[in-house]
């Protein structure tokens, strides 16, 4: 049986980014940079935060509760650390038995189309296969979210036959999502 190496959320450095754990001090920059923004939330499962208290609540109830099975990174810029957190990337689902995970991400609109999420996602793929010893990584996007599909393709993921209709309770609507995936064999044969 394959066993994952569950080392938790550690710092990851890329050319332009530091991916790190969230802290309670991140609420203001998260709210200002992306949590409040309708454009960022359009294709996400949650609604925009109304005020910073919404952000503080998810930070304390969810984002900062780390253990070795929690993988949530705050995306920060090495060149502009004062901007705080400009986005997030995480394993929304981790299945230790099958050594698989699902990835979710979002980024402040001010930084879209600069290759930032592609850079972040590639580093997470590396972490998943090289450090955690995972076997298969999946991600999905709502049909119409072309930028997200493009990120998946640029990161070497392949289109899966898995298409699902999901109910989003916070938005009270159904959405159709398309899955992409990358497995260990494809990862080994790719250059990251
Ligand atoms: C999806 C998202 C994370 C992409 O982040 P990003 O840093 O802008 O992504 P990148 O710059 O690495 O790549 C985006 C690619 O999509 C392309 N793109 C952007 N908008 C597009 C559109 N409407 N239609 C087609 N392609 C589009 C860009 O041109 C770029 O491709 P290129 O490098 O070949 O030019 C960002 O748009 C975002 O946070 N969106 C809101 C939250 C969200 O949708 N999260 C994902 C839920 S599945």
PDB file of N, CA and C in Angstrom, residues 14 17 19 75 89 115-125:
ATOM      1  N   UNK A  14       8.911  30.227  -4.719  1.00  0.00           N
ATOM      2  CA  UNK A  14       9.027  30.126  -6.179  1.00  0.00           C
ATOM      3  C   UNK A  14       9.772  31.387  -6.632  1.00  0.00           C
ATOM      4  N   UNK A  17       7.134  34.154  -5.564  1.00  0.00           N
ATOM      5  CA  UNK A  17       6.159  33.988  -4.475  1.00  0.00           C
ATOM      6  C   UNK A  17       6.717  33.277  -3.255  1.00  0.00           C
ATOM      7  N   UNK A  19       4.713  30.927  -0.612  1.00  0.00           N
ATOM      8  CA  UNK A  19       3.466  30.316  -0.153  1.00  0.00           C
ATOM      9  C   UNK A  19       3.712  29.876   1.280  1.00  0.00           C
ATOM     10  N   UNK A  75      -0.887  33.002  -0.498  1.00  0.00           N
ATOM     11  CA  UNK A  75       0.038  33.405  -1.562  1.00  0.00           C
ATOM     12  C   UNK A  75       0.491  34.835  -1.290  1.00  0.00           C
ATOM     13  N   UNK A  89      -4.197  28.993  -2.140  1.00  0.00           N
ATOM     14  CA  UNK A  89      -4.242  27.723  -2.879  1.00  0.00           C
ATOM     15  C   UNK A  89      -4.217  26.614  -1.844  1.00  0.00           C
ATOM     16  N   UNK A 115       0.513  35.114 -14.748  1.00  0.00           N
ATOM     17  CA  UNK A 115       1.121  33.790 -14.551  1.00  0.00           C
ATOM     18  C   UNK A 115       1.301  33.400 -13.096  1.00  0.00           C
ATOM     19  N   UNK A 116       0.700  34.168 -12.191  1.00  0.00           N
ATOM     20  CA  UNK A 116       0.950  33.907 -10.767  1.00  0.00           C
ATOM     21  C   UNK A 116       0.331  32.581 -10.310  1.00  0.00           C
ATOM     22  N   UNK A 117      -0.926  32.322 -10.699  1.00  0.00           N
ATOM     23  CA  UNK A 117      -1.517  31.070 -10.223  1.00  0.00           C
ATOM     24  C   UNK A 117      -0.860  29.866 -10.873  1.00  0.00           C
ATOM     25  N   UNK A 118      -0.432  30.007 -12.114  1.00  0.00           N
ATOM     26  CA  UNK A 118       0.284  28.898 -12.754  1.00  0.00           C
ATOM     27  C   UNK A 118       1.564  28.600 -11.965  1.00  0.00           C
ATOM     28  N   UNK A 119       2.265  29.660 -11.572  1.00  0.00           N
ATOM     29  CA  UNK A 119       3.503  29.485 -10.789  1.00  0.00           C
ATOM     30  C   UNK A 119       3.201  28.825  -9.431  1.00  0.00           C
ATOM     31  N   UNK A 120       2.149  29.287  -8.785  1.00  0.00           N
ATOM     32  CA  UNK A 120       1.786  28.726  -7.473  1.00  0.00           C
ATOM     33  C   UNK A 120       1.347  27.264  -7.609  1.00  0.00           C
ATOM     34  N   UNK A 121       0.499  27.001  -8.589  1.00  0.00           N
ATOM     35  CA  UNK A 121      -0.047  25.644  -8.755  1.00  0.00           C
ATOM     36  C   UNK A 121       1.071  24.657  -9.100  1.00  0.00           C
ATOM     37  N   UNK A 122       2.000  25.068  -9.981  1.00  0.00           N
ATOM     38  CA  UNK A 122       3.108  24.163 -10.323  1.00  0.00           C
ATOM     39  C   UNK A 122       3.923  23.800  -9.079  1.00  0.00           C
ATOM     40  N   UNK A 123       4.099  24.785  -8.203  1.00  0.00           N
ATOM     41  CA  UNK A 123       4.891  24.493  -6.999  1.00  0.00           C
ATOM     42  C   UNK A 123       4.141  23.539  -6.066  1.00  0.00           C
ATOM     43  N   UNK A 124       2.805  23.647  -6.071  1.00  0.00           N
ATOM     44  CA  UNK A 124       1.990  22.753  -5.247  1.00  0.00           C
ATOM     45  C   UNK A 124       2.011  21.330  -5.821  1.00  0.00           C
ATOM     46  N   UNK A 125       2.016  21.249  -7.155  1.00  0.00           N
ATOM     47  CA  UNK A 125       2.095  19.933  -7.803  1.00  0.00           C
ATOM     48  C   UNK A 125       3.421  19.257  -7.424  1.00  0.00           C
TER      49      UNK A 125
END
